[in-house]
Tab-separated table of C-alpha atoms in Angstrom:
chain	number	residue	atom	x	y	z
F	1	MET	CA	-5.393	72.929	-127.131
F	2	LEU	CA	-7.692	73.095	-124.137
F	3	LEU	CA	-5.896	75.755	-122.084
F	4	GLY	CA	-8.282	78.610	-122.874
F	5	PRO	CA	-11.517	76.623	-122.322
F	6	ALA	CA	-10.156	75.052	-119.134
F	7	LEU	CA	-9.189	78.435	-117.682
F	8	THR	CA	-12.621	79.809	-118.606
F	9	VAL	CA	-14.439	76.954	-116.865
F	10	SER	CA	-12.133	77.361	-113.883
F	11	VAL	CA	-12.999	81.063	-113.600
F	12	ILE	CA	-16.732	80.319	-113.775
F	13	LEU	CA	-16.530	77.583	-111.118
F	14	PHE	CA	-14.415	79.754	-108.797
F	15	SER	CA	-16.824	82.673	-109.128
F	16	LEU	CA	-19.759	80.384	-108.394
F	17	GLY	CA	-17.936	79.209	-105.276
F	18	VAL	CA	-17.377	82.803	-104.153
F	19	ALA	CA	-21.032	83.610	-104.859
F	20	GLY	CA	-22.125	80.606	-102.797
F	21	VAL	CA	-19.983	81.687	-99.848
F	22	LEU	CA	-21.499	85.163	-100.022
F	23	PHE	CA	-25.160	84.143	-100.466
F	24	ARG	CA	-25.642	81.158	-98.256
F	25	ARG	CA	-26.200	81.253	-94.511
F	26	ASN	CA	-25.731	77.565	-93.798
F	27	ALA	CA	-22.188	76.878	-92.591
F	28	ILE	CA	-22.023	73.433	-94.220
F	29	VAL	CA	-23.081	74.806	-97.613
F	30	ILE	CA	-20.464	77.553	-97.272
F	31	PHE	CA	-17.942	74.816	-96.607
F	32	MET	CA	-19.006	72.954	-99.753
F	33	CYS	CA	-18.558	76.157	-101.749
F	34	ILE	CA	-14.978	76.370	-100.450
F	35	GLU	CA	-14.417	72.851	-101.797
F	36	LEU	CA	-15.824	74.034	-105.116
F	37	MET	CA	-13.270	76.856	-105.204
F	38	LEU	CA	-10.443	74.432	-104.430
F	39	ASN	CA	-11.594	72.277	-107.335
F	40	ALA	CA	-11.610	75.256	-109.681
F	41	VAL	CA	-8.013	76.035	-108.725
F	42	ASN	CA	-7.087	72.383	-109.266
F	43	LEU	CA	-8.520	72.625	-112.765
F	44	THR	CA	-6.235	75.602	-113.460
F	45	PHE	CA	-3.222	73.654	-112.223
F	46	ILE	CA	-4.060	70.649	-114.403
F	47	ALA	CA	-4.679	72.786	-117.481
F	48	LEU	CA	-1.317	74.505	-117.104
F	49	ALA	CA	0.391	71.216	-116.243
F	50	GLN	CA	-0.607	69.957	-119.672
F	51	GLN	CA	1.549	72.696	-121.172
F	52	LEU	CA	4.355	73.036	-118.635
F	53	GLY	CA	5.076	69.546	-117.303
F	54	PRO	CA	3.769	67.316	-114.526
F	55	GLU	CA	4.759	69.478	-111.521
F	56	GLY	CA	1.309	71.049	-111.592
F	57	GLN	CA	-0.238	67.621	-111.039
F	58	VAL	CA	2.003	67.142	-107.989
F	59	ILE	CA	0.710	70.434	-106.562
F	60	VAL	CA	-2.870	69.247	-107.118
F	61	PHE	CA	-1.978	66.169	-105.098
F	62	PHE	CA	-0.978	68.397	-102.167
F	63	VAL	CA	-4.074	70.570	-102.556
F	64	MET	CA	-6.249	67.455	-102.256
F	65	ALA	CA	-4.443	66.317	-99.090
F	66	VAL	CA	-4.876	69.743	-97.502
F	67	ALA	CA	-8.548	69.833	-98.551
F	68	ALA	CA	-9.171	66.459	-96.924
F	69	ALA	CA	-7.550	67.597	-93.671
F	70	GLU	CA	-9.483	70.854	-93.792
F	71	ALA	CA	-12.799	69.070	-94.353
F	72	ALA	CA	-12.218	66.736	-91.390
F	73	VAL	CA	-11.315	69.526	-88.961
F	74	GLY	CA	-13.959	71.944	-90.260
F	75	LEU	CA	-16.779	69.425	-89.969
F	76	ALA	CA	-15.631	68.552	-86.436
F	77	ILE	CA	-15.795	72.249	-85.557
F	78	MET	CA	-19.314	72.397	-87.010
F	79	ILE	CA	-20.439	69.476	-84.876
F	80	GLY	CA	-19.058	71.340	-81.846
F	81	ILE	CA	-20.859	74.556	-82.809
F	82	TYR	CA	-24.132	72.715	-83.399
F	83	ARG	CA	-23.860	71.166	-79.961
F	84	HIS	CA	-23.665	74.630	-78.372
F	85	LYS	CA	-26.012	76.661	-80.594
F	86	ASN	CA	-28.393	74.049	-82.062
F	87	SER	CA	-28.026	75.802	-85.407
F	88	LEU	CA	-25.503	76.210	-88.194
F	89	ASN	CA	-26.771	79.589	-89.380
F	90	VAL	CA	-23.747	81.874	-89.640
F	91	LYS	CA	-25.951	84.792	-88.571
F	92	GLU	CA	-26.267	83.198	-85.139
F	93	ILE	CA	-22.620	82.229	-84.792
F	94	ASN	CA	-21.296	85.516	-83.421
F	95	LEU	CA	-19.371	84.397	-80.358
F	96	LEU	CA	-16.265	86.386	-81.306
F	97	ARG	CA	-18.108	89.579	-82.236
F	98	GLY	CA	-17.046	92.487	-80.009
Q	1	MET	CA	-13.571	72.372	-133.077
Q	2	THR	CA	-11.978	68.986	-132.486
Q	3	GLN	CA	-13.765	66.048	-130.947
Q	4	VAL	CA	-11.863	66.457	-127.658
Q	5	GLU	CA	-13.002	70.058	-127.383
Q	6	VAL	CA	-16.634	69.094	-127.961
Q	7	VAL	CA	-16.496	66.501	-125.169
Q	8	PHE	CA	-14.699	69.013	-122.931
Q	9	TRP	CA	-17.413	71.612	-123.417
Q	10	ILE	CA	-20.140	69.053	-122.680
Q	11	PHE	CA	-18.528	68.291	-119.336
Q	12	ALA	CA	-17.878	71.984	-118.740
Q	13	VAL	CA	-21.595	72.714	-119.124
Q	14	VAL	CA	-22.428	69.836	-116.755
Q	15	ALA	CA	-19.929	71.123	-114.180
Q	16	VAL	CA	-21.119	74.719	-114.298
Q	17	GLY	CA	-24.795	73.734	-114.245
Q	18	SER	CA	-24.298	71.420	-111.300
Q	19	ALA	CA	-22.310	74.073	-109.441
Q	20	LEU	CA	-25.090	76.585	-110.068
Q	21	LEU	CA	-27.680	74.140	-108.706
Q	22	CYS	CA	-25.352	73.363	-105.775
Q	23	ILE	CA	-25.278	76.969	-104.586
Q	24	THR	CA	-28.981	77.615	-105.137
Q	25	ARG	CA	-30.708	74.507	-103.699
Q	26	ARG	CA	-32.156	75.196	-100.261
Q	27	SER	CA	-31.675	71.713	-98.862
Q	28	PRO	CA	-28.041	70.956	-97.876
Q	29	VAL	CA	-28.425	67.329	-99.015
Q	30	ALA	CA	-29.414	68.454	-102.523
Q	31	SER	CA	-26.473	70.874	-102.517
Q	32	ALA	CA	-24.075	68.098	-101.570
Q	33	LEU	CA	-25.381	65.747	-104.263
Q	34	TRP	CA	-25.088	68.426	-106.959
Q	35	LEU	CA	-21.549	69.089	-105.747
Q	36	VAL	CA	-20.777	65.376	-106.282
Q	37	SER	CA	-22.027	65.778	-109.850
Q	38	THR	CA	-19.703	68.782	-110.286
Q	39	MET	CA	-16.764	66.766	-108.973
Q	40	PHE	CA	-17.416	63.969	-111.469
Q	41	ALA	CA	-17.587	66.443	-114.363
Q	42	ILE	CA	-14.331	68.078	-113.211
Q	43	SER	CA	-12.770	64.626	-113.031
Q	44	ALA	CA	-13.765	64.007	-116.643
Q	45	MET	CA	-12.153	67.310	-117.590
Q	46	PHE	CA	-8.952	66.221	-115.830
Q	47	LEU	CA	-9.034	63.085	-117.972
Q	48	LEU	CA	-9.228	65.179	-121.144
Q	49	LEU	CA	-6.317	67.324	-119.917
Q	50	ASP	CA	-3.923	64.319	-119.773
Q	51	ALA	CA	-4.137	63.924	-115.976
Q	52	GLN	CA	-5.529	60.394	-115.713
Q	53	PHE	CA	-4.114	59.632	-112.266
Q	54	ILE	CA	-5.399	62.885	-110.777
Q	55	ALA	CA	-8.817	62.161	-112.318
Q	56	ALA	CA	-8.953	58.815	-110.502
Q	57	ILE	CA	-7.844	60.447	-107.249
Q	58	GLN	CA	-10.476	63.154	-107.733
Q	59	VAL	CA	-13.253	60.560	-107.877
Q	60	LEU	CA	-11.849	58.555	-104.962
Q	61	VAL	CA	-10.966	61.393	-102.578
Q	62	TYR	CA	-13.345	64.220	-103.441
Q	63	ALA	CA	-16.475	62.577	-104.822
Q	64	GLY	CA	-15.967	59.564	-102.563
Q	65	ALA	CA	-14.418	60.356	-99.210
Q	66	ILE	CA	-14.928	64.081	-98.682
Q	67	MET	CA	-18.511	64.247	-99.931
Q	68	VAL	CA	-19.503	61.179	-97.911
Q	69	LEU	CA	-18.076	62.993	-94.881
Q	70	PHE	CA	-20.210	66.031	-95.712
Q	71	LEU	CA	-23.383	63.982	-96.176
Q	72	PHE	CA	-22.609	62.094	-92.975
Q	73	VAL	CA	-22.398	65.315	-90.963
Q	74	ILE	CA	-25.534	66.753	-92.622
Q	75	MET	CA	-27.515	63.664	-91.663
Q	76	LEU	CA	-25.910	63.444	-88.209
Q	77	LEU	CA	-27.048	66.992	-87.446
Q	78	ASN	CA	-30.440	66.399	-89.102
Q	79	LEU	CA	-30.114	69.360	-91.471
Q	80	GLY	CA	-31.769	67.567	-94.386
Q	81	GLY	CA	-34.847	69.771	-94.682
Q	82	SER	CA	-34.735	73.276	-96.075
Q	83	GLY	CA	-35.399	75.439	-93.058
Q	84	PRO	CA	-36.266	79.119	-93.173
Q	85	SER	CA	-32.801	79.923	-91.797
Q	86	ASP	CA	-30.976	79.751	-95.127
Q	87	ARG	CA	-32.322	82.947	-96.672
Q	88	LEU	CA	-30.359	85.346	-98.777
Q	89	GLY	CA	-29.522	88.501	-96.875
Q	90	TRP	CA	-30.472	92.014	-97.976
Q	91	ILE	CA	-26.980	92.450	-99.348
Q	92	ALA	CA	-27.362	89.519	-101.773
Q	93	GLY	CA	-28.729	91.464	-104.754
Q	94	PRO	CA	-25.924	94.034	-105.150
Q	95	VAL	CA	-23.306	91.386	-104.352
Q	96	MET	CA	-24.780	89.127	-107.026
Q	97	PHE	CA	-24.397	91.860	-109.627
Q	98	ALA	CA	-20.871	92.638	-108.414
Q	99	VAL	CA	-19.780	89.002	-108.661
Q	100	ALA	CA	-21.417	88.601	-112.060
Q	101	GLY	CA	-19.674	91.747	-113.308
Q	102	LEU	CA	-16.324	90.544	-111.982
Q	103	LEU	CA	-16.870	87.191	-113.665
Q	104	MET	CA	-17.714	88.806	-116.974
Q	105	ALA	CA	-14.622	91.028	-116.774
Q	106	GLN	CA	-12.414	88.004	-116.129
Q	107	LEU	CA	-14.055	86.073	-118.953
Q	108	TRP	CA	-13.586	89.001	-121.293
Q	109	VAL	CA	-9.872	89.068	-120.550
Q	110	LEU	CA	-9.564	85.297	-120.862
Q	111	GLY	CA	-11.517	85.245	-124.116
Q	112	ARG	CA	-8.942	87.352	-125.921
Q	113	LEU	CA	-6.031	85.535	-124.327
Q	114	THR	CA	-3.414	84.167	-126.658
Q	115	PRO	CA	-1.174	81.987	-124.498
Q	116	PRO	CA	2.376	83.395	-124.371
Q	117	GLU	CA	5.261	81.455	-125.848
Q	118	ALA	CA	6.488	80.470	-122.384
Q	119	LEU	CA	3.286	78.435	-121.866
Q	120	MET	CA	3.815	76.413	-125.019
Q	121	ARG	CA	6.004	73.455	-124.259
Q	122	THR	CA	6.658	71.832	-127.581
Q	123	SER	CA	9.620	69.582	-126.764
Q	124	GLU	CA	8.043	67.092	-124.350
Q	125	SER	CA	4.377	67.353	-123.545
Q	126	VAL	CA	2.737	65.603	-120.629
Q	127	ALA	CA	1.311	63.021	-123.021
Q	128	ASP	CA	4.816	62.156	-124.286
Q	129	LEU	CA	6.124	62.027	-120.718
Q	130	ALA	CA	3.333	59.606	-119.822
Q	131	GLU	CA	4.476	57.411	-122.715
Q	132	THR	CA	8.037	57.171	-121.440
Q	133	GLN	CA	7.606	57.257	-117.645
Q	134	GLY	CA	4.088	55.991	-117.156
Q	135	ILE	CA	1.103	57.955	-115.915
Q	136	VAL	CA	1.791	57.420	-112.218
Q	137	GLY	CA	5.576	57.498	-112.551
Q	138	MET	CA	5.373	60.917	-114.155
Q	139	ILE	CA	3.816	62.266	-110.921
Q	140	GLY	CA	5.647	60.019	-108.476
Q	141	GLU	CA	9.124	60.880	-109.703
Q	142	PRO	CA	8.992	64.616	-108.822
Q	143	LEU	CA	6.847	63.850	-105.764
Q	144	PHE	CA	9.561	61.737	-104.141
Q	145	ARG	CA	12.569	63.725	-105.407
Q	146	VAL	CA	11.952	67.462	-105.556
Q	147	TYR	CA	8.833	67.585	-103.369
Q	148	VAL	CA	9.789	64.995	-100.765
Q	149	VAL	CA	9.887	67.508	-97.867
Q	150	PRO	CA	6.380	68.881	-98.589
Q	151	PHE	CA	5.227	65.269	-98.910
Q	152	GLU	CA	6.498	64.447	-95.418
Q	153	ILE	CA	4.974	67.656	-94.037
Q	154	THR	CA	1.650	66.537	-95.535
Q	155	SER	CA	1.803	63.367	-93.460
Q	156	VAL	CA	2.282	65.449	-90.289
Q	157	LEU	CA	-0.610	67.685	-91.375
Q	158	LEU	CA	-2.915	64.689	-91.840
Q	159	LEU	CA	-1.943	63.309	-88.420
Q	160	ALA	CA	-2.662	66.706	-86.843
Q	161	ALA	CA	-6.027	66.814	-88.648
Q	162	ILE	CA	-6.974	63.348	-87.354
Q	163	VAL	CA	-6.113	64.262	-83.759
Q	164	GLY	CA	-7.802	67.657	-84.092
Q	165	ALA	CA	-11.015	66.206	-85.517
Q	166	VAL	CA	-11.255	63.620	-82.731
Q	167	VAL	CA	-10.581	66.201	-79.993
Q	168	LEU	CA	-13.053	68.728	-81.421
Q	169	ALA	CA	-15.908	66.337	-82.081
Q	170	LYS	CA	-15.706	64.302	-78.892
Q	171	ARG	CA	-18.076	65.360	-76.148
Q	172	ARG	CA	-15.522	64.790	-73.419
Q	173	LEU	CA	-12.204	63.043	-73.624
């Protein structure tokens, strides 16, 4: 019966991901923290799939596909930003600020 | 505590420790490598939760493909060193306490959780289903029956991501 421990670990990993997004200023590290949060959610899905049937594992499959697409596009955007700004510090990326 | 739970907690400690190091290391390369370690530990936890196929996919896609992409971009942009630009802002201290408090509140609730009856499937568990249908068949059967439309939409999404990544990263078309 690993549901309780798995949900606990998932909460800790998700909170660490949120903390990373809030603390760090490097856009790539923020992006890695988003991947960490996606992994924490996947862990929740798998833990509940053990109790409720394999549909949760199918959802994890979709989450991974979306994460891969997101990583490809996001990193391409970062290369574009770096070309313009010569930096990936989110403090300096304020093009859309009014 | 059963043997499975002991192994689970070992990997849980590895995952949380690696995640903690991932968000605190100043160099992005070190962060990425600690994140790979987290992914492997999470994959081991998937294995203990009767999701063998997803565990293999986790290692292949996350720890393999996605993290190599991250490291590739970090090295392409020459961000390897820890510059002075990655400081914590003035707001970091209060936010740290807020996040820690939120985490503790969630853990407190989860700690006294007794899973409701609806979450206890006794008739056919995933392990039994894997016996009868096979580990991959158990996932493939709903994937190509109930979830076939989302599956096809995923293919369109991946195509759009490929085209988008090429268009965004190319200097001029």
